[in-house]
mmCIF file of C-alpha atoms in Angstrom:
data_model
loop_
_atom_site.group_PDB
_atom_site.id
_atom_site.type_symbol
_atom_site.label_atom_id
_atom_site.label_comp_id
_atom_site.label_asym_id
_atom_site.label_seq_id
_atom_site.Cartn_x
_atom_site.Cartn_y
_atom_site.Cartn_z
ATOM 1 C CA MET P 1388 79.113 152.507 134.600
ATOM 2 C CA LEU P 1389 76.191 149.735 133.876
ATOM 3 C CA SER P 1390 73.176 150.789 132.697
ATOM 4 C CA SER P 1391 70.180 150.071 134.293
ATOM 5 C CA GLU P 1392 68.855 147.510 131.856
ATOM 6 C CA THR P 1393 72.478 145.616 132.013
ATOM 7 C CA ILE P 1394 71.938 145.499 135.712
ATOM 8 C CA ARG P 1395 68.309 144.700 135.049
ATOM 9 C CA ILE P 1396 69.232 141.623 132.934
ATOM 10 C CA ILE P 1397 72.310 140.276 135.124
ATOM 11 C CA LYS P 1398 70.234 140.370 137.957
ATOM 12 C CA SER P 1399 67.535 138.133 136.002
ATOM 13 C CA THR P 1400 70.282 135.608 135.418
ATOM 14 C CA VAL P 1401 70.379 134.944 139.261
ATOM 15 C CA PRO P 1402 68.479 132.145 139.930
ATOM 16 C CA VAL P 1403 70.244 130.493 136.638
ATOM 17 C CA LEU P 1404 73.516 130.873 138.369
ATOM 18 C CA GLU P 1405 72.702 129.467 141.723
ATOM 19 C CA LYS P 1406 71.216 126.186 139.587
ATOM 20 C CA HIS P 1407 73.918 125.796 137.225
ATOM 21 C CA GLY P 1408 76.867 127.936 138.203
ATOM 22 C CA THR P 1409 79.349 124.966 139.109
ATOM 23 C CA ASP P 1410 78.349 123.466 135.380
ATOM 24 C CA ILE P 1411 79.320 126.927 134.128
ATOM 25 C CA THR P 1412 82.717 127.270 135.830
ATOM 26 C CA THR P 1413 83.911 123.630 135.361
ATOM 27 C CA ARG P 1414 83.177 124.135 131.535
ATOM 28 C CA PHE P 1415 84.983 127.467 131.722
ATOM 29 C CA TYR P 1416 88.134 125.685 132.999
ATOM 30 C CA GLN P 1417 87.920 122.940 130.365
ATOM 31 C CA LEU P 1418 87.779 125.809 127.533
ATOM 32 C CA LEU P 1419 90.221 128.086 129.134
ATOM 33 C CA PHE P 1420 92.702 125.276 129.824
ATOM 34 C CA THR P 1421 92.643 123.756 125.997
ATOM 35 C CA ASN P 1422 92.822 127.029 124.823
ATOM 36 C CA HIS P 1423 95.757 128.430 126.573
ATOM 37 C CA PRO P 1424 97.691 125.245 128.377
ATOM 38 C CA GLU P 1425 100.181 127.804 129.557
ATOM 39 C CA LEU P 1426 98.067 128.925 132.165
ATOM 40 C CA LEU P 1427 98.530 125.430 134.133
ATOM 41 C CA ASN P 1428 101.388 127.300 135.086
ATOM 42 C CA ILE P 1429 99.607 129.597 137.590
ATOM 43 C CA PHE P 1430 96.363 127.255 138.680
ATOM 44 C CA ASN P 1431 96.633 124.894 141.375
ATOM 45 C CA HIS P 1432 96.470 121.261 139.589
ATOM 46 C CA ALA P 1433 94.849 119.999 142.941
ATOM 47 C CA ASN P 1434 92.558 122.689 143.733
ATOM 48 C CA GLN P 1435 91.111 121.845 139.724
ATOM 49 C CA SER P 1436 91.274 118.161 140.731
ATOM 50 C CA LYS P 1437 88.899 118.268 143.887
ATOM 51 C CA GLY P 1438 86.669 120.782 142.247
ATOM 52 C CA LYS P 1439 87.102 123.209 144.920
ATOM 53 C CA GLN P 1440 88.172 125.814 142.303
ATOM 54 C CA GLN P 1441 85.143 125.485 140.309
ATOM 55 C CA THR P 1442 83.261 125.839 143.183
ATOM 56 C CA ALA P 1443 84.370 129.396 144.401
ATOM 57 C CA LEU P 1444 84.398 130.646 141.012
ATOM 58 C CA ALA P 1445 80.768 129.650 140.784
ATOM 59 C CA ASN P 1446 80.086 131.760 144.098
ATOM 60 C CA ALA P 1447 81.681 134.512 143.058
ATOM 61 C CA VAL P 1448 79.678 134.526 139.694
ATOM 62 C CA TYR P 1449 77.228 134.023 141.645
ATOM 63 C CA ALA P 1450 77.686 137.331 144.379
ATOM 64 C CA ALA P 1451 78.927 139.522 141.672
ATOM 65 C CA ALA P 1452 75.880 139.236 139.597
ATOM 66 C CA LEU P 1453 73.672 139.168 143.035
ATOM 67 C CA HIS P 1454 75.565 142.367 143.707
ATOM 68 C CA ILE P 1455 75.755 144.080 140.789
ATOM 69 C CA ASP P 1456 73.878 147.193 141.534
ATOM 70 C CA LYS P 1457 76.351 147.477 144.589
ATOM 71 C CA LEU P 1458 79.749 146.284 143.203
ATOM 72 C CA GLU P 1459 81.094 148.137 146.380
ATOM 73 C CA MET P 1460 79.801 145.138 148.596
ATOM 74 C CA ILE P 1461 82.160 142.930 147.284
ATOM 75 C CA LEU P 1462 85.342 145.140 147.127
ATOM 76 C CA PRO P 1463 86.470 143.086 150.098
ATOM 77 C CA VAL P 1464 86.421 140.276 148.510
ATOM 78 C CA VAL P 1465 87.824 141.612 145.246
ATOM 79 C CA LYS P 1466 91.178 142.545 147.396
ATOM 80 C CA GLN P 1467 91.062 139.550 149.082
ATOM 81 C CA ILE P 1468 91.667 138.036 145.560
ATOM 82 C CA ALA P 1469 93.633 140.392 144.358
ATOM 83 C CA HIS P 1470 96.411 139.708 146.579
ATOM 84 C CA LYS P 1471 96.240 136.144 145.562
ATOM 85 C CA HIS P 1472 96.414 136.973 141.730
ATOM 86 C CA ARG P 1473 99.358 139.527 142.531
ATOM 87 C CA SER P 1474 100.939 136.388 144.375
ATOM 88 C CA LEU P 1475 100.123 134.075 141.489
ATOM 89 C CA GLY P 1476 101.432 137.117 139.173
ATOM 90 C CA ILE P 1477 98.259 137.259 137.219
ATOM 91 C CA ARG P 1478 98.151 140.160 135.037
ATOM 92 C CA ALA P 1479 95.982 142.514 133.158
ATOM 93 C CA GLU P 1480 96.511 140.674 129.695
ATOM 94 C CA HIS P 1481 94.842 137.509 131.751
ATOM 95 C CA TYR P 1482 91.699 139.098 131.842
ATOM 96 C CA PRO P 1483 90.200 139.157 128.382
ATOM 97 C CA ILE P 1484 91.383 135.712 128.095
ATOM 98 C CA VAL P 1485 89.166 134.383 131.456
ATOM 99 C CA GLY P 1486 86.442 136.760 130.016
ATOM 100 C CA GLU P 1487 86.136 135.206 126.361
ATOM 101 C CA ASN P 1488 86.070 131.639 128.192
ATOM 102 C CA LEU P 1489 83.653 132.276 130.898
ATOM 103 C CA LEU P 1490 81.356 133.898 128.306
ATOM 104 C CA ALA P 1491 81.702 131.083 126.223
ATOM 105 C CA ALA P 1492 80.894 128.662 128.962
ATOM 106 C CA ILE P 1493 78.185 130.255 130.126
ATOM 107 C CA LYS P 1494 76.676 129.862 126.450
ATOM 108 C CA ASP P 1495 77.500 126.427 126.225
ATOM 109 C CA VAL P 1496 75.823 125.061 129.318
ATOM 110 C CA LEU P 1497 72.977 127.537 129.237
ATOM 111 C CA GLY P 1498 72.303 127.233 125.436
ATOM 112 C CA ASP P 1499 69.263 128.826 123.805
ATOM 113 C CA MET P 1500 68.681 130.304 127.870
ATOM 114 C CA ALA P 1501 71.578 132.174 126.889
ATOM 115 C CA THR P 1502 69.979 135.017 124.447
ATOM 116 C CA GLU P 1503 71.922 137.603 122.641
ATOM 117 C CA GLU P 1504 70.820 140.189 125.336
ATOM 118 C CA ILE P 1505 72.049 137.839 128.210
ATOM 119 C CA MET P 1506 75.220 137.492 126.629
ATOM 120 C CA GLN P 1507 75.864 141.103 125.740
ATOM 121 C CA ALA P 1508 75.014 141.703 129.444
ATOM 122 C CA TRP P 1509 77.283 139.771 130.962
ATOM 123 C CA ALA P 1510 80.293 141.043 128.539
ATOM 124 C CA GLU P 1511 79.283 144.092 129.868
ATOM 125 C CA ALA P 1512 79.193 143.077 133.188
ATOM 126 C CA TYR P 1513 82.770 141.125 133.077
ATOM 127 C CA GLY P 1514 84.278 144.060 131.652
ATOM 128 C CA VAL P 1515 83.089 146.149 134.900
ATOM 129 C CA ILE P 1516 84.465 143.955 137.077
ATOM 130 C CA ALA P 1517 87.429 142.632 135.504
ATOM 131 C CA ASN P 1518 88.474 146.272 135.388
ATOM 132 C CA ALA P 1519 88.049 146.691 139.367
ATOM 133 C CA PHE P 1520 90.744 143.601 139.922
ATOM 134 C CA ILE P 1521 92.703 145.133 137.357
ATOM 135 C CA GLY P 1522 92.584 148.461 139.533
ATOM 136 C CA VAL P 1523 93.284 146.911 142.588
ATOM 137 C CA GLU P 1524 96.264 144.968 141.098
ATOM 138 C CA ALA P 1525 98.162 147.058 139.423
ATOM 139 C CA GLU P 1526 98.412 149.088 142.699
ATOM 140 C CA LEU P 1527 99.332 145.642 144.423
ATOM 141 C CA TYR P 1528 101.918 144.864 142.116
ATOM 142 C CA GLN P 1529 103.524 148.675 142.101
ATOM 143 C CA GLN P 1530 103.174 148.610 145.804
ATOM 144 C CA SER P 1531 105.305 144.962 146.023
ATOM 145 C CA GLU P 1532 107.916 146.135 143.603
ATOM 146 C CA LYS P 1533 108.825 149.602 144.894
ATOM 147 C CA GLN P 1534 108.966 148.906 148.262
ATOM 148 C CA LYS P 1535 112.321 148.432 150.716
ATOM 149 C CA GLY P 1536 113.679 145.214 149.582
ATOM 150 C CA GLY P 1537 110.590 144.423 147.162
ATOM 151 C CA TRP P 1538 110.561 142.626 143.892
ATOM 152 C CA ALA P 1539 108.950 142.062 140.900
ATOM 153 C CA GLY P 1540 107.867 138.329 140.134
ATOM 154 C CA PHE P 1541 109.746 135.592 141.721
ATOM 155 C CA ARG P 1542 112.992 135.930 143.196
ATOM 156 C CA ALA P 1543 115.594 133.329 143.975
ATOM 157 C CA PHE P 1544 115.709 132.566 148.006
ATOM 158 C CA ARG P 1545 118.225 129.562 149.521
ATOM 159 C CA VAL P 1546 116.937 126.934 152.279
ATOM 160 C CA ASP P 1547 119.046 127.654 154.612
ATOM 161 C CA LYS P 1548 118.262 125.503 157.098
ATOM 162 C CA LYS P 1549 115.269 122.812 157.006
ATOM 163 C CA VAL P 1550 113.654 121.878 160.372
ATOM 164 C CA LYS P 1551 111.154 118.897 161.499
ATOM 165 C CA GLU P 1552 108.680 120.524 163.505
ATOM 166 C CA SER P 1553 106.191 117.296 163.872
ATOM 167 C CA ASP P 1554 105.885 114.273 161.769
ATOM 168 C CA VAL P 1555 103.989 115.984 159.081
ATOM 169 C CA ILE P 1556 105.044 119.583 159.017
ATOM 170 C CA THR P 1557 108.633 120.685 158.522
ATOM 171 C CA SER P 1558 110.039 124.637 158.207
ATOM 172 C CA PHE P 1559 112.154 126.270 155.600
ATOM 173 C CA TYR P 1560 114.402 128.696 156.521
ATOM 174 C CA LEU P 1561 114.710 130.750 153.196
ATOM 175 C CA VAL P 1562 117.128 133.625 152.719
ATOM 176 C CA PRO P 1563 117.704 135.823 149.429
ATOM 177 C CA GLN P 1564 120.034 134.246 147.146
ATOM 178 C CA ASP P 1565 121.717 137.504 146.022
ATOM 179 C CA ARG P 1566 121.977 138.463 149.474
ATOM 180 C CA GLU P 1567 120.355 141.773 148.982
ATOM 181 C CA ALA P 1568 116.953 143.044 151.499
ATOM 182 C CA ILE P 1569 113.741 141.347 151.831
ATOM 183 C CA ALA P 1570 110.538 143.074 151.698
ATOM 184 C CA SER P 1571 109.063 143.133 155.436
ATOM 185 C CA PHE P 1572 105.469 141.423 155.732
ATOM 186 C CA LYS P 1573 102.135 141.860 157.969
ATOM 187 C CA PRO P 1574 101.741 138.842 160.543
ATOM 188 C CA GLY P 1575 99.221 136.399 158.619
ATOM 189 C CA GLN P 1576 100.315 137.002 155.022
ATOM 190 C CA TYR P 1577 101.927 134.349 152.811
ATOM 191 C CA ILE P 1578 104.241 134.376 150.167
ATOM 192 C CA SER P 1579 103.768 132.123 147.006
ATOM 193 C CA VAL P 1580 106.173 129.592 146.368
ATOM 194 C CA LYS P 1581 107.345 128.430 142.752
ATOM 195 C CA LEU P 1582 108.117 124.974 142.028
ATOM 196 C CA GLU P 1583 109.553 122.664 138.965
ATOM 197 C CA ILE P 1584 109.447 119.185 139.771
ATOM 198 C CA PRO P 1585 111.226 116.778 137.495
ATOM 199 C CA GLY P 1586 108.608 114.702 135.292
ATOM 200 C CA GLU P 1587 105.944 117.203 135.723
ATOM 201 C CA SER P 1588 104.997 118.879 132.580
ATOM 202 C CA ASN P 1589 104.066 122.099 134.387
ATOM 203 C CA THR P 1590 105.179 124.807 136.820
ATOM 204 C CA HIS P 1591 103.395 124.394 140.171
ATOM 205 C CA ILE P 1592 102.744 127.363 142.622
ATOM 206 C CA ARG P 1593 101.531 127.399 146.191
ATOM 207 C CA GLN P 1594 100.858 129.879 148.791
ATOM 208 C CA TYR P 1595 102.341 129.390 152.131
ATOM 209 C CA SER P 1596 101.985 131.188 155.483
ATOM 210 C CA LEU P 1597 104.830 133.151 157.141
ATOM 211 C CA SER P 1598 105.207 131.023 160.315
ATOM 212 C CA ASP P 1599 107.753 133.691 162.162
ATOM 213 C CA THR P 1600 108.058 137.565 162.552
ATOM 214 C CA PRO P 1601 108.722 140.254 160.559
ATOM 215 C CA GLY P 1602 112.143 141.785 160.334
ATOM 216 C CA LYS P 1603 114.551 138.960 160.267
ATOM 217 C CA PRO P 1604 116.565 138.125 157.684
ATOM 218 C CA TYR P 1605 114.843 135.246 156.495
ATOM 219 C CA TYR P 1606 111.185 133.890 155.858
ATOM 220 C CA ARG P 1607 109.891 130.730 157.391
ATOM 221 C CA ILE P 1608 107.459 128.669 155.728
ATOM 222 C CA SER P 1609 106.113 125.703 158.063
ATOM 223 C CA VAL P 1610 104.795 123.376 155.685
ATOM 224 C CA LYS P 1611 102.268 119.958 156.210
ATOM 225 C CA ARG P 1612 102.799 116.914 153.949
ATOM 226 C CA GLU P 1613 99.834 116.024 152.438
ATOM 227 C CA ASP P 1614 100.395 112.851 150.829
ATOM 228 C CA ALA P 1615 98.537 112.087 147.253
ATOM 229 C CA ILE P 1616 95.463 110.202 147.084
ATOM 230 C CA LEU P 1617 95.251 107.065 144.153
ATOM 231 C CA ASP P 1618 96.758 109.556 141.104
ATOM 232 C CA LYS P 1619 95.372 112.774 142.556
ATOM 233 C CA PRO P 1620 98.067 115.706 142.411
ATOM 234 C CA THR P 1621 97.104 116.691 146.472
ATOM 235 C CA GLY P 1622 99.984 116.659 148.118
ATOM 236 C CA LYS P 1623 102.327 116.689 144.841
ATOM 237 C CA VAL P 1624 104.268 119.965 145.854
ATOM 238 C CA SER P 1625 104.225 119.616 149.899
ATOM 239 C CA ALA P 1626 105.602 115.911 149.034
ATOM 240 C CA TYR P 1627 108.396 117.584 146.938
ATOM 241 C CA LEU P 1628 109.307 120.129 149.499
ATOM 242 C CA HIS P 1629 109.747 117.596 152.593
ATOM 243 C CA LYS P 1630 111.452 114.783 150.275
ATOM 244 C CA HIS P 1631 113.664 116.575 147.777
ATOM 245 C CA ILE P 1632 114.125 119.964 149.317
ATOM 246 C CA ASP P 1633 116.935 120.603 151.595
ATOM 247 C CA GLN P 1634 119.976 122.974 152.427
ATOM 248 C CA GLU P 1635 121.189 125.105 150.128
ATOM 249 C CA HIS P 1636 118.552 124.056 147.512
ATOM 250 C CA ILE P 1637 116.973 127.006 145.784
ATOM 251 C CA LEU P 1638 113.015 128.274 145.477
ATOM 252 C CA TRP P 1639 111.518 130.815 143.496
ATOM 253 C CA LEU P 1640 109.138 133.547 145.847
ATOM 254 C CA SER P 1641 106.353 136.042 145.299
ATOM 255 C CA VAL P 1642 106.340 139.457 147.794
ATOM 256 C CA PRO P 1643 104.414 138.384 150.973
ATOM 257 C CA SER P 1644 100.883 138.981 150.403
ATOM 258 C CA GLY P 1645 97.429 138.859 151.985
ATOM 259 C CA GLU P 1646 94.512 140.272 153.867
ATOM 260 C CA PHE P 1647 94.425 137.960 156.927
ATOM 261 C CA THR P 1648 96.383 140.212 158.871
ATOM 262 C CA LEU P 1649 96.706 141.383 162.434
ATOM 263 C CA ASP P 1650 95.213 144.538 163.675
ATOM 264 C CA GLU P 1651 98.241 146.038 165.860
ATOM 265 C CA HIS P 1652 95.921 148.973 167.178
ATOM 266 C CA ASP P 1653 93.432 147.099 168.371
ATOM 267 C CA SER P 1654 94.646 146.796 172.124
ATOM 268 C CA ARG P 1655 91.730 144.324 173.422
ATOM 269 C CA PRO P 1656 92.199 140.833 174.527
ATOM 270 C CA ILE P 1657 93.043 138.426 171.707
ATOM 271 C CA VAL P 1658 92.211 134.852 170.861
ATOM 272 C CA PHE P 1659 94.117 132.756 168.266
ATOM 273 C CA ILE P 1660 92.095 129.483 167.509
ATOM 274 C CA SER P 1661 93.859 126.850 165.222
ATOM 275 C CA GLY P 1662 93.842 123.870 163.747
ATOM 276 C CA GLY P 1663 96.403 121.290 162.465
ATOM 277 C CA VAL P 1664 99.029 123.519 160.147
ATOM 278 C CA GLY P 1665 96.758 126.119 160.800
ATOM 279 C CA LEU P 1666 98.427 127.267 163.607
ATOM 280 C CA THR P 1667 101.144 129.322 161.219
ATOM 281 C CA PRO P 1668 99.907 132.415 160.229
ATOM 282 C CA LEU P 1669 98.255 132.724 163.974
ATOM 283 C CA VAL P 1670 102.226 131.903 165.729
ATOM 284 C CA SER P 1671 103.716 134.766 163.394
ATOM 285 C CA MET P 1672 101.331 137.102 164.615
ATOM 286 C CA LEU P 1673 101.136 135.362 168.423
ATOM 287 C CA LYS P 1674 105.297 135.893 168.319
ATOM 288 C CA THR P 1675 104.970 139.848 166.882
ATOM 289 C CA LEU P 1676 102.289 140.891 170.011
ATOM 290 C CA ALA P 1677 104.925 139.254 172.320
ATOM 291 C CA GLU P 1678 107.681 141.505 171.212
ATOM 292 C CA THR P 1679 105.459 144.693 170.121
ATOM 293 C CA ASN P 1680 102.964 144.698 172.628
ATOM 294 C CA PRO P 1681 104.138 142.608 175.772
ATOM 295 C CA ASN P 1682 100.918 143.662 177.887
ATOM 296 C CA ARG P 1683 98.064 142.703 175.612
ATOM 297 C CA ALA P 1684 96.569 139.687 176.925
ATOM 298 C CA ILE P 1685 96.688 136.393 174.515
ATOM 299 C CA THR P 1686 94.690 133.195 174.487
ATOM 300 C CA PHE P 1687 96.360 130.998 171.709
ATOM 301 C CA ILE P 1688 94.412 127.239 171.673
ATOM 302 C CA HIS P 1689 95.261 124.779 168.715
ATOM 303 C CA ALA P 1690 93.899 121.685 168.049
ATOM 304 C CA ALA P 1691 95.620 118.753 166.949
ATOM 305 C CA GLN P 1692 95.092 115.018 166.701
ATOM 306 C CA ASN P 1693 97.885 114.706 169.325
ATOM 307 C CA GLY P 1694 101.150 115.395 170.505
ATOM 308 C CA SER P 1695 102.969 114.016 167.457
ATOM 309 C CA VAL P 1696 101.475 116.154 164.736
ATOM 310 C CA HIS P 1697 101.195 119.164 166.768
ATOM 311 C CA ALA P 1698 104.175 121.786 165.278
ATOM 312 C CA LEU P 1699 105.419 124.492 167.051
ATOM 313 C CA LYS P 1700 104.356 123.946 170.479
ATOM 314 C CA GLN P 1701 107.441 124.561 171.928
ATOM 315 C CA GLU P 1702 107.711 127.797 170.492
ATOM 316 C CA VAL P 1703 104.147 128.450 171.943
ATOM 317 C CA GLU P 1704 104.852 127.573 175.105
ATOM 318 C CA GLU P 1705 108.186 129.343 175.618
ATOM 319 C CA LEU P 1706 106.231 132.535 174.923
ATOM 320 C CA ALA P 1707 103.722 131.602 177.383
ATOM 321 C CA SER P 1708 106.229 130.656 179.868
ATOM 322 C CA CYS P 1709 108.109 133.872 179.457
ATOM 323 C CA SER P 1710 104.526 136.047 179.769
ATOM 324 C CA PRO P 1711 101.947 136.579 182.156
ATOM 325 C CA GLN P 1712 99.476 137.647 179.254
ATOM 326 C CA ILE P 1713 99.870 134.671 177.208
ATOM 327 C CA SER P 1714 97.895 131.159 177.672
ATOM 328 C CA ALA P 1715 97.949 128.441 175.590
ATOM 329 C CA TYR P 1716 95.719 125.284 175.653
ATOM 330 C CA TRP P 1717 96.225 122.126 173.504
ATOM 331 C CA CYS P 1718 92.735 120.220 172.718
ATOM 332 C CA TYR P 1719 94.089 116.647 170.861
ATOM 333 C CA GLY P 1720 91.446 114.766 169.573
ATOM 334 C CA LYS P 1721 93.277 111.226 169.479
ATOM 335 C CA PRO P 1722 95.932 111.309 171.932
ATOM 336 C CA THR P 1723 98.648 108.956 172.552
ATOM 337 C CA ASN P 1724 99.492 107.154 175.772
ATOM 338 C CA LEU P 1725 102.810 109.300 176.077
ATOM 339 C CA ASP P 1726 100.524 112.640 175.751
ATOM 340 C CA ARG P 1727 99.117 110.942 178.165
ATOM 341 C CA GLU P 1728 101.874 110.327 180.358
ATOM 342 C CA MET P 1729 103.187 113.540 179.553
ATOM 343 C CA ASN P 1730 99.739 115.466 180.370
ATOM 344 C CA ALA P 1731 100.720 117.458 176.908
ATOM 345 C CA TYR P 1732 97.148 118.733 176.300
ATOM 346 C CA ASP P 1733 94.569 120.106 177.936
ATOM 347 C CA LYS P 1734 91.303 119.226 176.459
ATOM 348 C CA GLU P 1735 90.434 115.380 174.803
ATOM 349 C CA GLY P 1736 87.785 115.317 171.718
ATOM 350 C CA ILE P 1737 86.789 118.370 169.706
ATOM 351 C CA ILE P 1738 86.438 122.229 171.159
ATOM 352 C CA ASP P 1739 83.164 123.039 172.148
ATOM 353 C CA LEU P 1740 81.553 126.421 173.381
ATOM 354 C CA PRO P 1741 81.484 125.388 177.376
ATOM 355 C CA TRP P 1742 85.684 124.765 177.096
ATOM 356 C CA LEU P 1743 85.680 127.756 175.038
ATOM 357 C CA GLN P 1744 84.312 130.004 178.049
ATOM 358 C CA GLN P 1745 86.146 127.866 180.144
ATOM 359 C CA VAL P 1746 89.714 128.993 179.038
ATOM 360 C CA ILE P 1747 88.594 132.540 177.358
ATOM 361 C CA SER P 1748 88.773 135.244 180.161
ATOM 362 C CA THR P 1749 86.301 137.390 178.448
ATOM 363 C CA LYS P 1750 84.425 137.841 175.073
ATOM 364 C CA GLU P 1751 84.806 141.164 174.742
ATOM 365 C CA ALA P 1752 88.226 140.406 172.258
ATOM 366 C CA SER P 1753 89.028 139.786 168.572
ATOM 367 C CA PHE P 1754 89.202 136.398 167.373
ATOM 368 C CA TYR P 1755 91.273 134.840 164.591
ATOM 369 C CA PHE P 1756 91.030 131.381 163.456
ATOM 370 C CA CYS P 1757 92.532 129.045 160.477
ATOM 371 C CA GLY P 1758 92.594 125.467 160.123
ATOM 372 C CA PRO P 1759 90.684 123.159 157.711
ATOM 373 C CA VAL P 1760 87.307 124.287 156.392
ATOM 374 C CA PRO P 1761 85.241 121.483 158.941
ATOM 375 C CA PHE P 1762 87.204 122.890 162.176
ATOM 376 C CA MET P 1763 86.432 126.243 160.862
ATOM 377 C CA ARG P 1764 82.914 125.781 160.254
ATOM 378 C CA THR P 1765 82.620 124.556 164.134
ATOM 379 C CA VAL P 1766 84.662 127.166 165.535
ATOM 380 C CA ASN P 1767 82.750 130.042 163.293
ATOM 381 C CA SER P 1768 79.452 128.661 164.569
ATOM 382 C CA LEU P 1769 80.408 128.093 168.222
ATOM 383 C CA LEU P 1770 81.710 131.812 168.476
ATOM 384 C CA LYS P 1771 78.393 132.962 166.928
ATOM 385 C CA LYS P 1772 76.338 130.830 169.684
ATOM 386 C CA TRP P 1773 78.101 132.869 171.657
ATOM 387 C CA LYS P 1774 76.893 135.896 170.534
ATOM 388 C CA ILE P 1775 80.555 137.543 169.463
ATOM 389 C CA ASN P 1776 80.425 140.682 167.267
ATOM 390 C CA ALA P 1777 80.625 139.566 163.611
ATOM 391 C CA ASN P 1778 83.320 142.556 163.136
ATOM 392 C CA ASP P 1779 85.657 140.906 165.975
ATOM 393 C CA ILE P 1780 85.619 137.154 164.069
ATOM 394 C CA HIS P 1781 88.872 136.819 161.324
ATOM 395 C CA TYR P 1782 89.669 133.973 159.210
ATOM 396 C CA GLU P 1783 91.928 132.538 156.628
ATOM 397 C CA PHE P 1784 91.282 129.733 153.808
ATOM 398 C CA PHE P 1785 94.061 127.826 152.751
ATOM 399 C CA GLY P 1786 93.499 127.501 148.835
ATOM 400 C CA PRO P 1787 89.861 128.582 147.554
ATOM 401 C CA SER P 1788 88.190 129.858 149.702
ATOM 402 C CA GLY P 1789 84.594 128.577 150.825
ATOM 403 C CA SER P 1790 81.891 129.745 152.809
ATOM 404 C CA LEU P 1791 81.593 129.233 156.380
ATOM 405 C CA GLU P 1792 77.916 129.219 156.267
ATOM 406 C CA ASP P 1793 75.535 126.060 155.806
ATOM 407 C CA ALA P 1794 73.890 126.472 152.728
ATOM 408 C CA GLN P 1795 71.064 129.103 153.986
ATOM 409 C CA GLY P 1796 73.750 131.272 155.167
ATOM 410 C CA SER P 1797 74.141 134.929 153.142
ATOM 411 C CA GLU P 1798 78.072 134.683 153.729
ATOM 412 C CA LEU P 1799 80.131 135.210 150.429
ATOM 413 C CA GLU P 1800 82.739 132.819 149.250
ATOM 414 C CA VAL P 1801 86.089 133.989 147.739
ATOM 415 C CA PRO P 1802 87.787 131.776 145.462
ATOM 416 C CA ILE P 1803 92.089 131.735 145.119
ATOM 417 C CA SER P 1804 93.337 130.429 142.125
#
């Protein structure tokens, strides 16, 4: 429990963190990887190179300081991050390392402003916050290992089938090499894939949403190929999966994880809105509902550049053709001539509120959306303009989470390693 004096000191640093937060976290990662290069086997190098991780961590530190007297307010954020940490294999012994380098970064960046009093207060506060993460993650580790079909760490899976879903998205059907049972999952969850790429000095871990229903003898991930830009590591893992991983190859997976899950007890209409590869967790939710709750009204909306990059379209259309409760709509930003000839889409351009109000039968529904961050900001803004209840809005970030609010917004931002 933090003393009132420690809380006061932490609160007093909020304006400083708002101004220097990203500088502090950038310095933190420099120190962390210099002092402990082995941690490069856990962290996403692409997110580091693009500055996403630094920004996400800065926002998390800022949020922790802002709510240091009411840490229960950030408990949902803690749980979301803890799922990522469990999936990556971050353990209790990593937290003292992180704390030491974070405090050193604060001191380096703030210089004389980082008085002994401030540093002591932050050391105490970090200890409390770290213990919250350690406690939640310990429970998640126990659950993942003890559940039926569960396991510890990473388990070998064989690629049973590789299916090209579009020009940029390929599905991998993964079965356990040991042929034993596999853990179930909740629609919307993801797995971590650990790869050793020839010529790379470190292993790479990426999270991919499960795109099929639970209860199958396999896991399916549908991966978009993100081509590298210049010498940045963006797309290194997805490109390797597309080009070099084929049937019978082995991938190492963590137990399914994640907080972005379907509330299957809600009987109201549900709306799924996806952009690009963001449809993967929503397809899992859609297919599950079609099996378990066929009477629930579902609207599935997907935005893509055109038909050539639109994955899993046939699966969704087959479900919609078999059920009057499911409606599917496609919005293409730049449809091809073939798309026009085939009448393959419902709207050209971008998703806007008048069109949403036209295709969605009621606003008294649960809304789930996922896709690129600019797309999600647009959808979030449209739903708020429509005055959709905030409790009915659910979304998932791929990679380090950001805010869907503008600079004046108050929404907490969630870091993902």
